[in-house]
Backbone as a chain_set.jsonl record, in Angstrom:
{"seq": "MKVADCCDLIRQRYAEIGSGEQGYIPAAIHCAINTLNDVAQDPSIPQSRRDQAAFAAANLLISDHED", "coords": {"N": [[-0.066, -7.647, -10.575], [1.116, -10.268, -8.81], [0.923, -12.454, -5.511], [3.499, -13.511, -5.298], [5.232, -12.441, -6.495], [6.107, -10.036, -4.996], [7.576, -8.427, -2.32], [9.672, -10.021, 0.842], [7.771, -9.267, 4.066], [5.635, -8.864, 2.823], [4.487, -10.581, 1.776], [4.062, -12.11, 3.942], [2.01, -10.555, 5.68], [-0.216, -11.089, 4.522], [-0.774, -13.444, 3.897], [-0.808, -13.906, 6.812], [-3.021, -12.315, 7.171], [-4.669, -13.799, 5.44], [-4.179, -16.646, 6.611], [-6.284, -15.592, 9.071], [-4.589, -14.411, 11.555], [-4.344, -11.797, 11.277], [-5.637, -9.053, 11.732], [-7.959, -8.354, 8.299], [-8.95, -5.569, 6.12], [-11.762, -4.59, 4.833], [-11.973, -2.124, 3.125], [-9.409, -1.57, 1.492], [-7.646, -0.559, -0.709], [-8.493, 2.437, 0.153], [-7.003, 1.795, 2.572], [-4.937, 1.554, 1.664], [-3.929, 4.059, 0.31], [-4.169, 6.361, 2.379], [-1.58, 5.308, 3.594], [0.073, 5.822, 1.501], [0.049, 8.407, 1.51], [1.041, 8.874, 4.212], [3.753, 8.242, 3.641], [4.702, 9.562, 1.918], [4.124, 12.523, 3.067], [6.282, 12.447, 4.644], [8.975, 13.59, 5.891], [11.673, 12.741, 6.784], [11.741, 10.51, 4.706], [13.656, 9.505, 1.176], [13.071, 12.298, -0.354], [12.979, 10.936, -3.232], [10.944, 8.413, -2.914], [8.969, 9.567, -1.62], [8.494, 10.739, -3.879], [7.737, 8.135, -5.259], [5.098, 6.973, -3.752], [3.749, 9.21, -3.611], [2.577, 8.932, -6.462], [1.389, 6.818, -5.885], [-0.26, 6.908, -5.386], [-1.96, 8.841, -6.35], [-2.703, 7.871, -9.215], [-4.473, 5.589, -8.066], [-6.24, 7.288, -6.73], [-6.987, 8.258, -9.116], [-8.031, 6.102, -10.749], [-10.879, 4.001, -12.198], [-11.255, 2.017, -10.337], [-12.918, 1.797, -7.753], [-13.03, 1.845, -3.913]], "CA": [[0.992, -8.087, -9.355], [0.451, -11.518, -7.837], [1.598, -12.307, -4.153], [4.536, -14.473, -5.201], [6.263, -10.894, -6.496], [5.684, -9.514, -3.152], [8.843, -8.691, -0.536], [8.488, -11.012, 1.858], [7.268, -8.508, 4.387], [3.881, -8.714, 2.165], [4.049, -11.868, 1.848], [3.938, -13.117, 5.446], [0.74, -10.376, 6.61], [-0.651, -11.767, 3.155], [-0.454, -15.373, 4.946], [-1.495, -13.777, 8.328], [-4.599, -11.53, 7.126], [-5.558, -15.534, 4.662], [-5.02, -17.009, 8.152], [-7.304, -15.063, 10.819], [-3.521, -13.755, 12.642], [-3.994, -10.469, 11.607], [-7.371, -7.981, 10.537], [-8.717, -7.581, 6.634], [-9.505, -4.436, 5.555], [-13.028, -4.157, 3.465], [-11.602, -0.891, 1.788], [-7.85, -2.452, 1.207], [-8.106, 1.64, -1.528], [-8.569, 3.594, 1.441], [-6.366, 2.066, 3.613], [-3.478, 1.609, 0.234], [-3.745, 5.766, 0.426], [-3.449, 7.339, 3.281], [-0.379, 4.001, 3.547], [1.599, 6.017, 1.212], [-0.085, 9.523, 1.16], [1.653, 9.409, 5.079], [4.534, 8.054, 3.015], [4.765, 11.54, 0.652], [4.765, 13.958, 3.228], [7.196, 12.0, 5.853], [9.852, 14.527, 5.139], [12.694, 11.78, 6.942], [12.116, 9.722, 3.68], [14.164, 10.464, 0.941], [12.998, 12.421, -1.625], [12.834, 9.644, -4.267], [10.362, 7.41, -2.369], [7.522, 10.676, -1.328], [7.747, 10.713, -5.503], [6.754, 7.528, -5.398], [4.226, 7.123, -3.321], [2.633, 10.33, -4.438], [2.2, 9.04, -7.909], [0.629, 5.0, -6.814], [-1.588, 7.341, -4.513], [-2.522, 9.86, -7.15], [-2.82, 6.684, -9.843], [-5.041, 5.141, -7.06], [-8.161, 7.898, -6.56], [-7.929, 8.451, -9.992], [-8.378, 4.837, -11.412], [-11.892, 3.322, -12.163], [-11.539, 0.97, -9.072], [-14.398, 1.834, -6.851], [-13.336, -0.155, -2.397]], "C": [[0.356, -9.088, -8.51], [1.554, -11.233, -6.537], [2.934, -12.583, -4.251], [6.141, -13.128, -5.632], [6.632, -10.026, -5.945], [7.376, -9.937, -3.19], [8.523, -9.975, -0.524], [8.335, -10.465, 3.338], [5.85, -8.701, 3.811], [3.692, -9.699, 2.257], [3.295, -12.938, 3.247], [3.12, -11.743, 6.378], [-0.223, -11.005, 5.781], [-0.886, -13.278, 3.728], [-0.471, -15.219, 6.207], [-2.972, -12.659, 8.126], [-4.536, -13.254, 6.317], [-5.441, -15.714, 6.543], [-6.242, -17.013, 9.922], [-6.342, -14.449, 11.55], [-3.95, -12.024, 12.617], [-5.063, -9.785, 10.361], [-8.123, -7.81, 8.96], [-9.761, -6.416, 6.279], [-9.871, -4.574, 4.645], [-12.174, -3.547, 2.333], [-9.98, -0.799, 2.18], [-8.41, -0.388, -0.258], [-7.383, 2.716, -0.45], [-7.178, 3.393, 2.501], [-5.386, 2.039, 2.113], [-3.315, 3.498, 0.627], [-3.109, 6.337, 1.538], [-2.244, 6.24, 3.523], [0.763, 6.098, 2.657], [0.757, 8.243, 0.268], [1.092, 9.99, 3.49], [3.072, 9.541, 4.286], [5.043, 9.764, 2.738], [4.492, 12.362, 1.883], [5.662, 13.321, 4.781], [8.691, 13.264, 5.112], [11.94, 14.034, 5.464], [12.67, 11.002, 5.9], [12.701, 10.59, 2.683], [12.939, 11.014, -0.479], [12.146, 11.24, -3.176], [11.186, 8.511, -3.869], [8.992, 7.796, -2.168], [7.804, 10.586, -3.095], [6.781, 9.808, -5.591], [5.667, 7.401, -5.161], [3.089, 8.13, -3.245], [2.41, 9.751, -5.722], [1.67, 6.734, -7.918], [-0.565, 6.18, -5.993], [-2.153, 8.063, -5.83], [-3.177, 8.797, -8.608], [-5.091, 5.939, -8.695], [-6.672, 5.841, -7.133], [-7.789, 8.714, -8.518], [-8.484, 7.508, -11.409], [-9.539, 4.628, -10.703], [-13.159, 2.755, -10.885], [-11.967, 1.797, -7.912], [-13.155, 0.364, -5.201], [-13.877, 0.449, -1.988]], "O": [[-0.593, -8.937, -7.74], [2.472, -10.423, -6.412], [3.684, -12.039, -3.441], [7.316, -13.015, -5.282], [7.47, -9.216, -6.341], [8.071, -10.856, -3.623], [7.792, -10.741, -1.152], [8.837, -11.284, 4.107], [4.925, -8.651, 4.621], [2.667, -10.036, 2.849], [2.519, -13.881, 3.398], [3.386, -11.672, 7.578], [-1.163, -11.522, 6.384], [-1.887, -13.752, 3.192], [-0.2, -16.188, 6.916], [-3.761, -12.391, 9.033], [-4.198, -14.014, 7.224], [-6.152, -15.236, 7.427], [-6.634, -17.651, 10.899], [-6.855, -13.748, 12.422], [-3.906, -11.232, 13.558], [-5.255, -9.838, 9.147], [-8.91, -6.876, 8.807], [-10.99, -6.423, 6.204], [-9.212, -4.707, 3.613], [-11.795, -3.984, 1.246], [-9.493, -0.055, 3.032], [-9.319, 0.442, -0.302], [-6.359, 3.387, -0.323], [-6.516, 4.277, 3.045], [-5.442, 3.169, 1.628], [-2.368, 3.892, 1.307], [-1.941, 6.699, 1.682], [-1.518, 7.129, 3.966], [1.553, 6.943, 3.079], [0.903, 8.872, -0.779], [1.593, 11.063, 3.824], [3.6, 10.65, 4.198], [5.571, 10.693, 3.348], [4.814, 13.476, 1.469], [5.528, 13.888, 5.865], [9.049, 13.475, 3.953], [12.959, 14.478, 4.935], [13.777, 10.467, 5.841], [12.631, 11.818, 2.738], [12.26, 10.333, -1.247], [11.05, 11.075, -3.711], [10.546, 7.99, -4.782], [8.02, 7.061, -2.338], [6.741, 10.174, -3.56], [5.587, 9.997, -5.824], [4.88, 7.618, -6.082], [1.91, 7.963, -2.933], [1.668, 10.579, -6.249], [1.599, 5.866, -8.788], [-1.765, 6.031, -6.226], [-3.099, 7.412, -6.273], [-4.298, 9.151, -8.974], [-6.304, 6.017, -8.892], [-7.761, 5.338, -7.41], [-8.464, 9.657, -8.93], [-9.009, 7.83, -12.475], [-9.724, 4.778, -9.495], [-14.35, 2.798, -10.578], [-11.156, 2.42, -7.227], [-12.785, -0.81, -5.22], [-14.495, 0.136, -0.97]]}, "num_chains": 1, "name": "protein.A"}
């Protein structure tokens, strides 16, 4: 996926990180898994979104990509 394919909010944060306004997190996979975990365990979020977050986190954990 490319930045241009992402929503406005993601593109905005990308620009902020690139410009130095926001901090860059070198362990991005770890950060993403933590965020997806927060979504997956939050009962106030619809179950379908929680399932999507859990699936995405599990795929990141099982992938051979190292952070």
